[in-house]
GROMACS .gro file of C-alpha atoms in nm:
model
  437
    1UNK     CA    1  -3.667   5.943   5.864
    2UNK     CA    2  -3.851   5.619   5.876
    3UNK     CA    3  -4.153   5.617   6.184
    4UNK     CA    4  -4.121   5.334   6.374
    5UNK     CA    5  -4.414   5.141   6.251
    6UNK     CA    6  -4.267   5.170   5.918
    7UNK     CA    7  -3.940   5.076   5.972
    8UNK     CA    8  -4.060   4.746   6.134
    9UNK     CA    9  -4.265   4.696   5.824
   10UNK     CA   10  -3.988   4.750   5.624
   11UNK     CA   11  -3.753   4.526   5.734
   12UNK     CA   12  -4.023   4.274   5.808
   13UNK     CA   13  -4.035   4.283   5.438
   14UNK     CA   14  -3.730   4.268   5.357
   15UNK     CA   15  -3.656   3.971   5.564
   16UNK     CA   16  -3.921   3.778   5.460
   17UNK     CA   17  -3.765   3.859   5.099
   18UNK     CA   18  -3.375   3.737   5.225
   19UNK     CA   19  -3.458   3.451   5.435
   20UNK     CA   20  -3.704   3.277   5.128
   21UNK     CA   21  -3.470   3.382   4.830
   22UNK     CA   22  -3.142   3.201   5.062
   23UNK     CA   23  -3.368   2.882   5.015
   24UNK     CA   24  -3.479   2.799   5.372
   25UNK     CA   25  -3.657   2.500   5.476
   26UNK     CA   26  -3.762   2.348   5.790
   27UNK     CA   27  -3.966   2.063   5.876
   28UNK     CA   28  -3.999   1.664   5.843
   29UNK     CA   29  -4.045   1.400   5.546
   30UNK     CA   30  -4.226   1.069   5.561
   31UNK     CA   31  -4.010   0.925   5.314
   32UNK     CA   32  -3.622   0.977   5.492
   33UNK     CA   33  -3.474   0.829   5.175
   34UNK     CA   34  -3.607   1.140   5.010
   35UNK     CA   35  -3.382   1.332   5.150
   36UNK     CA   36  -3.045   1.150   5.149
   37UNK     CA   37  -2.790   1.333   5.067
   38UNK     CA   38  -2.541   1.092   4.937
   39UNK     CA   39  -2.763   0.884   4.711
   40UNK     CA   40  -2.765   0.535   4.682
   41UNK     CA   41  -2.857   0.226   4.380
   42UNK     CA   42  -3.249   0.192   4.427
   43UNK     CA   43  -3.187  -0.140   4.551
   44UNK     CA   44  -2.980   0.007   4.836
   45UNK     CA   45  -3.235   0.272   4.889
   46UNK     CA   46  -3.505   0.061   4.895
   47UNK     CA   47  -3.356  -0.178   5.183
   48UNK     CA   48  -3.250   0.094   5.402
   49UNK     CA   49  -3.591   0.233   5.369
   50UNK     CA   50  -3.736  -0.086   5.510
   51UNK     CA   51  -3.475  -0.101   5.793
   52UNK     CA   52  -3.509   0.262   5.921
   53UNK     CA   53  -3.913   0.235   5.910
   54UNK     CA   54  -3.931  -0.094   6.106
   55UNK     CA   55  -3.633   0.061   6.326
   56UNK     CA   56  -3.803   0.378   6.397
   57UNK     CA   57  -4.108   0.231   6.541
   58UNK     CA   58  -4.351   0.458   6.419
   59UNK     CA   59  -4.116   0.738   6.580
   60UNK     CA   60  -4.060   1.083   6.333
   61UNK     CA   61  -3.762   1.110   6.125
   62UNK     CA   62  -3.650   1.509   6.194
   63UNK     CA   63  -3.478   1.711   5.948
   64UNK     CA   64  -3.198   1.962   6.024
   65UNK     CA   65  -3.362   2.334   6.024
   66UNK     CA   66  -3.002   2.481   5.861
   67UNK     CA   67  -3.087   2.653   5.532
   68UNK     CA   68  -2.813   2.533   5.366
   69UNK     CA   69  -2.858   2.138   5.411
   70UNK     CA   70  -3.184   1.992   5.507
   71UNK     CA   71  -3.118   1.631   5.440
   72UNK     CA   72  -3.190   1.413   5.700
   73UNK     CA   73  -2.947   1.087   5.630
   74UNK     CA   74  -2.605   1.172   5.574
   75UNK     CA   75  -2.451   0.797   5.449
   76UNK     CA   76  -2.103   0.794   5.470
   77UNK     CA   77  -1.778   0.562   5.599
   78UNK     CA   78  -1.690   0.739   5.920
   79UNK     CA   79  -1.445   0.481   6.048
   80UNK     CA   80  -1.242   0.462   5.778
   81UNK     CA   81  -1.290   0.033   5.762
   82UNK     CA   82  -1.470   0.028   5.418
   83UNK     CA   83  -1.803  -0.018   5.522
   84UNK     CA   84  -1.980   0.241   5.457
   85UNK     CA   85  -2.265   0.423   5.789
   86UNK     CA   86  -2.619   0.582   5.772
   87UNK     CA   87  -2.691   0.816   6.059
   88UNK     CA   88  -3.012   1.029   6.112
   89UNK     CA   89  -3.168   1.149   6.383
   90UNK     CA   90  -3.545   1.096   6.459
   91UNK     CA   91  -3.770   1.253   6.762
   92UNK     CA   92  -3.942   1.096   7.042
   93UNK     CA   93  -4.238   1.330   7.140
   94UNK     CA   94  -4.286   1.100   7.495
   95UNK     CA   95  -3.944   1.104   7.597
   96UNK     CA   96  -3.982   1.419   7.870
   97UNK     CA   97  -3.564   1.367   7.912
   98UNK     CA   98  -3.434   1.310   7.549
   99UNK     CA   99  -3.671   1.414   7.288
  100UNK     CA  100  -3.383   1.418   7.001
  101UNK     CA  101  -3.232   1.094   6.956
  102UNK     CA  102  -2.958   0.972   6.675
  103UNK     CA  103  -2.914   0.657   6.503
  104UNK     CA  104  -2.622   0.460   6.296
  105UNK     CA  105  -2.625   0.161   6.061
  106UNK     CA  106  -2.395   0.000   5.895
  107UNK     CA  107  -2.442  -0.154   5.569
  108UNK     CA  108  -2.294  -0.595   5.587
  109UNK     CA  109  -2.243  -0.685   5.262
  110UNK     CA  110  -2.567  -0.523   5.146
  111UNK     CA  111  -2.789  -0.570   5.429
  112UNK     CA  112  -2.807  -0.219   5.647
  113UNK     CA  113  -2.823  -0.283   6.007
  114UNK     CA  114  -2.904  -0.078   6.323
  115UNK     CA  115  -2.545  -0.068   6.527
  116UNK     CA  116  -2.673   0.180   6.785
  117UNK     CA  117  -2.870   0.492   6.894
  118UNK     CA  118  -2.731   0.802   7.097
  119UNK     CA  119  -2.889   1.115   7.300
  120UNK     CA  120  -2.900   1.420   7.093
  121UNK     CA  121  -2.996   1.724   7.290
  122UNK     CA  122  -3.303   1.938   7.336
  123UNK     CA  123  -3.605   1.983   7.131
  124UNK     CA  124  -3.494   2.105   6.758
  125UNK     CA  125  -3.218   1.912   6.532
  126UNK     CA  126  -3.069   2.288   6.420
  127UNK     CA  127  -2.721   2.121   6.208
  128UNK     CA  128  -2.671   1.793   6.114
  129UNK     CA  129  -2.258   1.736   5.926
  130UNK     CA  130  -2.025   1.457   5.928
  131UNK     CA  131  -1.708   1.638   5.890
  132UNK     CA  132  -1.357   1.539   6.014
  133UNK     CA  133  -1.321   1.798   6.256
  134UNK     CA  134  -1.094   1.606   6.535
  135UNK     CA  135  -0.846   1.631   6.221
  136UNK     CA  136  -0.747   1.195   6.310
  137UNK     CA  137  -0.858   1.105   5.910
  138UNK     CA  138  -1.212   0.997   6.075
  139UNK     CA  139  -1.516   1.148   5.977
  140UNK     CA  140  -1.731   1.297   6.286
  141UNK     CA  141  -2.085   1.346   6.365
  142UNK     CA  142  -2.117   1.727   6.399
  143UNK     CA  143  -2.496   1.857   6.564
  144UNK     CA  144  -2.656   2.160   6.670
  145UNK     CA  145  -2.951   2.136   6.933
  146UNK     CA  146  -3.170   2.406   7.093
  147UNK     CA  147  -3.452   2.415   7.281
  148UNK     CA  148  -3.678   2.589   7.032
  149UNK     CA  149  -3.666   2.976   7.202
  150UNK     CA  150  -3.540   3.221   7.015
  151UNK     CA  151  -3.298   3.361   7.301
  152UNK     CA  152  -3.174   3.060   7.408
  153UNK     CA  153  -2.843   2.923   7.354
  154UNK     CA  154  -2.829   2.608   7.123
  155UNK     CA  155  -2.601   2.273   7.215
  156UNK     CA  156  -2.326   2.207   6.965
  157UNK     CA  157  -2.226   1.771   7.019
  158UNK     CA  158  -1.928   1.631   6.810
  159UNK     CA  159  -1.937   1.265   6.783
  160UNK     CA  160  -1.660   1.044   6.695
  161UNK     CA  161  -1.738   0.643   6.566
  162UNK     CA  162  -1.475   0.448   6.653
  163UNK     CA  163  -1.380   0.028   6.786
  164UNK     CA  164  -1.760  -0.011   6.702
  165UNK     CA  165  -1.910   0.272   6.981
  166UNK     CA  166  -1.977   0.610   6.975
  167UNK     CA  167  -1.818   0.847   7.191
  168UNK     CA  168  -1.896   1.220   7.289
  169UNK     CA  169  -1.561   1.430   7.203
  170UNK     CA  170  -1.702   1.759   7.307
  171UNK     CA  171  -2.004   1.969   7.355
  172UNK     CA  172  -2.023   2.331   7.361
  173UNK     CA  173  -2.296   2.644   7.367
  174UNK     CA  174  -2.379   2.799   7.081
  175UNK     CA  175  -2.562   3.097   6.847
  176UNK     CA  176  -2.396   3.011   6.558
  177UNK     CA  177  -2.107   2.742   6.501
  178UNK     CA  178  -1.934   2.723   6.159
  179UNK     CA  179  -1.764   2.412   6.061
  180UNK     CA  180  -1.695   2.294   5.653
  181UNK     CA  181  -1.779   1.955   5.514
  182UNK     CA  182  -1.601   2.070   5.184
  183UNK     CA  183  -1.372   1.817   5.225
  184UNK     CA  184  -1.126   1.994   4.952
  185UNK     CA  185  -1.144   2.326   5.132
  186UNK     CA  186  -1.187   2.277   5.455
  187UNK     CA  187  -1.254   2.537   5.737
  188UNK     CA  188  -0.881   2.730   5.808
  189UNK     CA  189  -0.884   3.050   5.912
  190UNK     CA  190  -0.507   3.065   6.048
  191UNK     CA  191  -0.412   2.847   5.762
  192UNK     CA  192  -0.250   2.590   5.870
  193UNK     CA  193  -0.414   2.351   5.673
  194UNK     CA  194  -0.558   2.215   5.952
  195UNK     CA  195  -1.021   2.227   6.038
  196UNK     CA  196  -1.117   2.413   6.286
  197UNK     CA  197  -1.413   2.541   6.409
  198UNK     CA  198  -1.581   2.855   6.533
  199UNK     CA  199  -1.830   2.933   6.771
  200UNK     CA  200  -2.051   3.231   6.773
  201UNK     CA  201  -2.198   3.327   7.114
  202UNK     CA  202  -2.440   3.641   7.128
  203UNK     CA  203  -2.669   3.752   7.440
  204UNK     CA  204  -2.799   4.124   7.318
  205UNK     CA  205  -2.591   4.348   7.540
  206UNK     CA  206  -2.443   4.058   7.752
  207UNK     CA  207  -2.182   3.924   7.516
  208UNK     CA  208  -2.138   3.917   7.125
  209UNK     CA  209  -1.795   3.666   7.087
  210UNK     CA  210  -1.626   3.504   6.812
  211UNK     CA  211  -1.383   3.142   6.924
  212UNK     CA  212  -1.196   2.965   6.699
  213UNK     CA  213  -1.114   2.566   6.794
  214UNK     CA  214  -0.877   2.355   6.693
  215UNK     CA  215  -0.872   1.983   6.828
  216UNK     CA  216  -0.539   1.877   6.956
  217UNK     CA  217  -0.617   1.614   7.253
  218UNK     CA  218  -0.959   1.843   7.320
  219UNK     CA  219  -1.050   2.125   7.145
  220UNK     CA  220  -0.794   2.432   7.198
  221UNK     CA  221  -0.897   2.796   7.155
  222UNK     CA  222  -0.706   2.995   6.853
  223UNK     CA  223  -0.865   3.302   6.807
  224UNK     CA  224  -1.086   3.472   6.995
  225UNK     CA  225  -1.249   3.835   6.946
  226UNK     CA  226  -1.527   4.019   7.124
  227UNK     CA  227  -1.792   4.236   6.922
  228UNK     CA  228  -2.016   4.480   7.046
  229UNK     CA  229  -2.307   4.315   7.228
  230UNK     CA  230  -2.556   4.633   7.193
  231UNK     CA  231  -2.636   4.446   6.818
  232UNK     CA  232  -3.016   4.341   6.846
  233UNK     CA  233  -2.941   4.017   6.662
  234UNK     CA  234  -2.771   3.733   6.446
  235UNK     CA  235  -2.945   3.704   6.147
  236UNK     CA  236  -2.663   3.479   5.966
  237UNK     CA  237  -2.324   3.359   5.934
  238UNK     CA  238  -2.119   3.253   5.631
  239UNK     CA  239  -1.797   3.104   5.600
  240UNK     CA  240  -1.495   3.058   5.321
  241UNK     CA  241  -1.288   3.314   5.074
  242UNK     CA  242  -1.374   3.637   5.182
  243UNK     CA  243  -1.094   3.773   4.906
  244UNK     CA  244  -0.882   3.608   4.676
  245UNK     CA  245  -0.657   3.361   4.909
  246UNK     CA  246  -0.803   3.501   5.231
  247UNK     CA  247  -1.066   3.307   5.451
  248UNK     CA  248  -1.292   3.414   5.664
  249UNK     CA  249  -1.631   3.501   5.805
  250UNK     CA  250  -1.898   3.741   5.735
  251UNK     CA  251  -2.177   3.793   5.988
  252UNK     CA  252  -2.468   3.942   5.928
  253UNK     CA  253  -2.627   4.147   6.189
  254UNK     CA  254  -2.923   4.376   6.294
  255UNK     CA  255  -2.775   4.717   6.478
  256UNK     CA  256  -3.131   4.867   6.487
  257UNK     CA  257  -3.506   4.724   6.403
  258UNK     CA  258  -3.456   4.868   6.007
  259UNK     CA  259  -3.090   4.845   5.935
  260UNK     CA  260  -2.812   4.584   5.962
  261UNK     CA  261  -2.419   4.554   5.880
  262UNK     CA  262  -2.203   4.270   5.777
  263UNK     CA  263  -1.879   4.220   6.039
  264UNK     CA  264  -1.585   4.046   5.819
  265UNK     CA  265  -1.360   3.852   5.993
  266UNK     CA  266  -1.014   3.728   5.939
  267UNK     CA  267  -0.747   3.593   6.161
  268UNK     CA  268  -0.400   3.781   6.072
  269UNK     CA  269  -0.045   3.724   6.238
  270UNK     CA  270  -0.253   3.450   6.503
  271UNK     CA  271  -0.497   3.688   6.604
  272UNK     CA  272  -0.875   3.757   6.502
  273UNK     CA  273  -1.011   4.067   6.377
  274UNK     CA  274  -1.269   4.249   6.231
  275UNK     CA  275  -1.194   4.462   5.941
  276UNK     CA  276  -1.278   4.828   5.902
  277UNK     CA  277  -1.519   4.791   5.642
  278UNK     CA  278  -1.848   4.886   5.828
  279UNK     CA  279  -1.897   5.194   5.711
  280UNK     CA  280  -1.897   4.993   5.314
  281UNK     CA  281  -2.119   4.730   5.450
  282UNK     CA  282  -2.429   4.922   5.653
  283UNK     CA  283  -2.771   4.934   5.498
  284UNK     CA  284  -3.103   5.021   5.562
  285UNK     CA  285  -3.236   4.667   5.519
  286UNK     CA  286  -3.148   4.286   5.552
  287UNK     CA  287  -2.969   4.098   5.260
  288UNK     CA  288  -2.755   3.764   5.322
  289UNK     CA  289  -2.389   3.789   5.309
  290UNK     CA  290  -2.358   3.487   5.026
  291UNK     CA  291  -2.120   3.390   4.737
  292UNK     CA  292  -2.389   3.514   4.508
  293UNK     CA  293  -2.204   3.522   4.165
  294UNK     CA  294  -2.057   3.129   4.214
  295UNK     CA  295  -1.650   3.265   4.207
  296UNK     CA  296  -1.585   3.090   4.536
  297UNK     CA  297  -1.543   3.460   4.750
  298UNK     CA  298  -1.823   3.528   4.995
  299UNK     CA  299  -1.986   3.878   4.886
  300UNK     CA  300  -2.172   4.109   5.137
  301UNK     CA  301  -2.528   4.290   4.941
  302UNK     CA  302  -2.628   4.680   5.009
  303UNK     CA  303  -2.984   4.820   4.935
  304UNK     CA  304  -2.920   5.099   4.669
  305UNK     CA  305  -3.213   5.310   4.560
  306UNK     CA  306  -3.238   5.366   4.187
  307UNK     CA  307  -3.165   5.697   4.020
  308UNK     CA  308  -3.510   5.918   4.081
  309UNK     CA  309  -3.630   5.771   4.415
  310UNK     CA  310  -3.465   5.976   4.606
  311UNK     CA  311  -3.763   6.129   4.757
  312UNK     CA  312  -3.976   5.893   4.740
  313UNK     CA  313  -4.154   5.646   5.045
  314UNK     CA  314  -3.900   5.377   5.116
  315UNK     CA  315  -4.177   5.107   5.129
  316UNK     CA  316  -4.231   5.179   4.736
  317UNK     CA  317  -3.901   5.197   4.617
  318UNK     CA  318  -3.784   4.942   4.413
  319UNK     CA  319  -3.470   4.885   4.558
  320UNK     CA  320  -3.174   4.688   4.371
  321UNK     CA  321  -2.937   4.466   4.553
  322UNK     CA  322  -2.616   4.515   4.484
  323UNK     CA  323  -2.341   4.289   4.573
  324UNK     CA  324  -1.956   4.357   4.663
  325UNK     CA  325  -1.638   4.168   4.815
  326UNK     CA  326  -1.364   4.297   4.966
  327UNK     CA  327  -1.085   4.353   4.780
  328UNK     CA  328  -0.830   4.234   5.071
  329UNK     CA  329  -0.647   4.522   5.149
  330UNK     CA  330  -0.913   4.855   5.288
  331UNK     CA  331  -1.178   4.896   5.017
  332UNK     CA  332  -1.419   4.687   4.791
  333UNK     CA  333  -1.506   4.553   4.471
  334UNK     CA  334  -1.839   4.581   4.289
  335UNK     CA  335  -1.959   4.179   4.164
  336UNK     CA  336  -2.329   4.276   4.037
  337UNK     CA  337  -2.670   4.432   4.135
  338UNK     CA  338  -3.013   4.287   4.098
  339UNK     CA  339  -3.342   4.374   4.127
  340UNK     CA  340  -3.544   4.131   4.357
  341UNK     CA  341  -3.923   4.084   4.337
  342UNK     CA  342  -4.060   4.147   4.710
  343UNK     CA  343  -4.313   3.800   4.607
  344UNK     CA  344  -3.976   3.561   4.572
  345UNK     CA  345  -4.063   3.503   4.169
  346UNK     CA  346  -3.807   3.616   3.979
  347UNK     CA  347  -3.405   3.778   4.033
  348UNK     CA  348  -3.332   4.029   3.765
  349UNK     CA  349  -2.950   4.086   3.710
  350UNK     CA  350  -2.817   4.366   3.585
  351UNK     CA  351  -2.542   4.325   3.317
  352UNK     CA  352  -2.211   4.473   3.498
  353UNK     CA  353  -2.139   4.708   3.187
  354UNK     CA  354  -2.424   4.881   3.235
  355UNK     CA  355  -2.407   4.946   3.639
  356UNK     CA  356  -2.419   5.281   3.705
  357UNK     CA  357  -2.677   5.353   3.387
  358UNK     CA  358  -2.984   5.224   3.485
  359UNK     CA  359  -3.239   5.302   3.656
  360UNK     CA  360  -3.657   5.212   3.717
  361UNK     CA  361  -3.909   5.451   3.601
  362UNK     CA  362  -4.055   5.644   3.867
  363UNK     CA  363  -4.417   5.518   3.747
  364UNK     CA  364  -4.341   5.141   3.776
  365UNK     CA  365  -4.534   4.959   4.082
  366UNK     CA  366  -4.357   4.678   4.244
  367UNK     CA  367  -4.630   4.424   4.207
  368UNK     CA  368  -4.805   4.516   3.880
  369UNK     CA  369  -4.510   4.659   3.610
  370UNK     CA  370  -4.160   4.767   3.619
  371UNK     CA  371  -4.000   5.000   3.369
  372UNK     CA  372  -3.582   4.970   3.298
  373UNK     CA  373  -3.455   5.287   3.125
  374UNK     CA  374  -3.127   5.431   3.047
  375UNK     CA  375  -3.058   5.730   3.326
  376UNK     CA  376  -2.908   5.889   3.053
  377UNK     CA  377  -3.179   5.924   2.813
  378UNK     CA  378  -3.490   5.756   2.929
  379UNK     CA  379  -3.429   5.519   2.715
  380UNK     CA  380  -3.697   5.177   2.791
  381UNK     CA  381  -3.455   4.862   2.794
  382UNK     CA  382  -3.692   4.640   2.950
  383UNK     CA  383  -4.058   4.629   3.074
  384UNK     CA  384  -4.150   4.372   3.370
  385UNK     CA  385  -4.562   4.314   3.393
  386UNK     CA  386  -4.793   4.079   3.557
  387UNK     CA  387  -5.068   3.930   3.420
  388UNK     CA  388  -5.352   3.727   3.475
  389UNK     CA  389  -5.409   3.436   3.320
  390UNK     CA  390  -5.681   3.565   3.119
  391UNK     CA  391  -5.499   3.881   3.019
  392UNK     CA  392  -5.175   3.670   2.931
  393UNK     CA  393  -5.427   3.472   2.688
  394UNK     CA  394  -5.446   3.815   2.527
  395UNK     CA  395  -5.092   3.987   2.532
  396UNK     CA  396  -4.901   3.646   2.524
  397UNK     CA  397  -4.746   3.758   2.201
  398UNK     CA  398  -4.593   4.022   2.269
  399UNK     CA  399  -4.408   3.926   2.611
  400UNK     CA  400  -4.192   3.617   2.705
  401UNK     CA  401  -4.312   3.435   2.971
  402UNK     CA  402  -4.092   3.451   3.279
  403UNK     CA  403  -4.309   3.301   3.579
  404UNK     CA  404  -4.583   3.144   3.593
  405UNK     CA  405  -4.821   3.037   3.883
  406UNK     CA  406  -5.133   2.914   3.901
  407UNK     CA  407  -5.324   3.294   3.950
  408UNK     CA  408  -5.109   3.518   3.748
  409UNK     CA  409  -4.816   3.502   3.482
  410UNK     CA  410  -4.486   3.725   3.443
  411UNK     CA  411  -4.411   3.870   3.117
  412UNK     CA  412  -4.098   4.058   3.013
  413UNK     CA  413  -4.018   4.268   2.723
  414UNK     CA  414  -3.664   4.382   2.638
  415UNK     CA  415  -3.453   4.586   2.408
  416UNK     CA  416  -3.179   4.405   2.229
  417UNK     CA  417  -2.914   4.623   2.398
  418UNK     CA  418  -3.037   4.483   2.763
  419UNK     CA  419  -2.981   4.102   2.828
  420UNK     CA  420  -3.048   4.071   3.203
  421UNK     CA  421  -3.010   3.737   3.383
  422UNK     CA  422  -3.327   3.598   3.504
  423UNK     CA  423  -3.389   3.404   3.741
  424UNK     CA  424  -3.720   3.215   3.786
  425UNK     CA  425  -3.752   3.177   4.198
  426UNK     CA  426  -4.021   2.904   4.162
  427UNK     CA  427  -3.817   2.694   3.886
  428UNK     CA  428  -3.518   2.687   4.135
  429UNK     CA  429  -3.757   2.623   4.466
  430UNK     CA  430  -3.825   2.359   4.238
  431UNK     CA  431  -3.501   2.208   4.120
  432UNK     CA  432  -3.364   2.240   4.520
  433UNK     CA  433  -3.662   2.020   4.601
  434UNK     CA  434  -3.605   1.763   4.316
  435UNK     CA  435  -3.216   1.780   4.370
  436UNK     CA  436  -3.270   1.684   4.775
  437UNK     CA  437  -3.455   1.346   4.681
   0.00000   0.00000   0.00000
């Protein structure tokens, strides 16, 4: 039984490990072009650069803080007349009333110009989409807004551009709103083909509710279902295949400061639910629900300790991650387990035919060398060390380079019958970065 200063460590470890492997940013970019997310001929970029910088006024360009898009100009034709829009939203640090404020150009026969501005709401741009969620063949402006406190409820705005004006279709509380942008599989959870949208609303033993919207003159509820509000928090919400043919939603939540369960939700026969999978999905740690293996079905992780730790401290076990979907009727499939390094360097995947057969040597240290072996026999299929520069100078010949920063390098060593996956975290902090600009 973990004391409670460790368990807070714990998990304060483990969610510093989650929330940087899922790729979070935050923060602003002097250069809003960087981060367009429909890019444009350099020609193009370079005039709407010139245009938004004399526009703005000296004013600060703000970035979405969603995880999953951080671009801050989202170009795209939202009134269906050819021409194609810019909108962004920018921050106004003396405006006591409206310190989020929006903006749209159009682009007239190459020259981009201003058409108007609009109120956001609050202090923090949370989610920034253009999605056509009022299902009329028009792309809308979808935002999230909060006020910067954790507690607090955010402000959810849909926008509609239309006759030359902006109008606001509908505004709505929020803790979490899910809404796809994939414009070839959009958002359905009763399947009718049609978007919709759903709202997650959570006060810690107030109210822990799931609404699902459909517009149809205004936005009509479809689906609603109430959770138990006793959870001590929200940690994150995915959306899409949940099994093969089925959408859905997994949320991830904290039931006590050290462990946390993923909730999967359907909507069957034109009502929501929750499956009864909780008792598959509970662990004694945070991992992000996520469609980690790429096969288009959302997967939910558990923290599994290898063979031989049994007894040993949970803050030095060297836990694998192992992932799992459900397999649409009352149980779950096994996708792949990994062993993640607590500094964010590298993912290790274990090949799937040998799940169940390996283990980490009971003498490995999470932050200096790692040991694979067979359970059966013992047998070393892989050796994980970190050097120092000066020491990988010395041993460089023996090891293949894995990571590399600028105090230290990661070596690995491996048998011919282990042929893990790696994954260099730095390499693909690096490519997100390159592939935003």
């Amino acid at each position: 039984m973990l004391t409670k200063l460790r368990a807070l460590a714990f998990a304060g470890v483990l969610l510093a490990t989650a929330f940087l492997l899922s790729g979070c940013a935050t923060g602003n970019d002097s250069d809003p072009v960087s981060l367009m997310r429909e890019p444009l001929l350099p020609d193009e970029n370079q005039k709407l650069h010139g245009v938004i910088t004399s526009q703005l006024a000296g004013n600060q360009i703000v970035s979405p803080r969603d995880p999953e898009d951080t671009t801050s100009i989202r170009v795209g034709d939202l009134n269906n007349d050819g021409v194609q829009e810019a909108v962004l939203f920018y921050e106004t640090p003396e405006d006591e009333n409206v310190r989020i404020h929006g903006m749209l150009l159009e682009n007239q026969g190459g020259t981009w110009v201003k058409k108007l501005t609009f109120n956001g709401a609050g202090l923090v741009l949370e989610s920034f989409k253009l999605v056509d969620v009022t299902n009329d063949g028009t792309i809308d402006i979808v935002a999230g807004f909060s006020r910067g406190e954790e507690d607090s409820e955010n402000n959810l705005i849909v926008y509609s551009y239309t006759g030359g004006t902006l109008e606001t279709v509908w505004q709505m509380p929020y803790s979490h709103f899910v809404v796809d942008d994939n414009k070839q599989k959009p958002m359905d959870l009763n399947g009718d083909k049609v978007t919709d949208i759903t709202i997650i609303s959570f006060l810690r033993n107030e109210y822990f509710t799931v609404t699902t919207y459909q517009y149809n003159n205004g936005f009509r509820e479809i689906g609603r279902l109430d959770l138990e509000s006793q959870v001590s928090s929200v940690y994150n919400v995915v959306a899409g295949q949940v099994a093969e043919n089925k959408t859905g939603l997994i949320i991830d939540t904290m039931i006590t400061q050290s462990a946390s369960v993923s909730n999967i939700i359907i909507m069957k026969g034109g009502q929501m639910q929750r499956l009864d999978l909780v008792d598959h999905t509970y662990r004694d740690g945070i991992i992000l629900s996520e469609d980690v293996d790429k096969d288009g079905i959302l997967e939910f992780g558990l923290l599994e300790r290898p063979a031989g730790w049994e007894d040993a401290d949970p803050v030095e076990v060297p836990y694998f991650v192992t992932f799992y979907q459900w397999d649409g009727e009352r149980g779950t499939i096994f996708k792949l387990q990994q062993y993640r390094d607590t500094q964010n360097l590298f993912i290790v995947s274990i090949p799937n035919d040998l799940h169940g057969k390996v283990t980490i040597d009971r003498n490995s240290d999470r932050k200096r060398y790692l040991r694979f072996v067979r359970i059966e026999n013992g047998e070393v299929l892989a050796e994980i060390k970190f050097f120092s520069l000066s020491q990988w100078d010395e041993h460089k010949g023996d090891w293949e380079e894995m990571v590399r920063t600028s105090g230290q390098v990661v070596g690995i060593k491996e048998s011919g019958a282990f042929k893990p996956k790696i994954v260099n975290m730095l390499n693909t902090a690096a490519e997100r970065e390159e592939s935003s600009e």
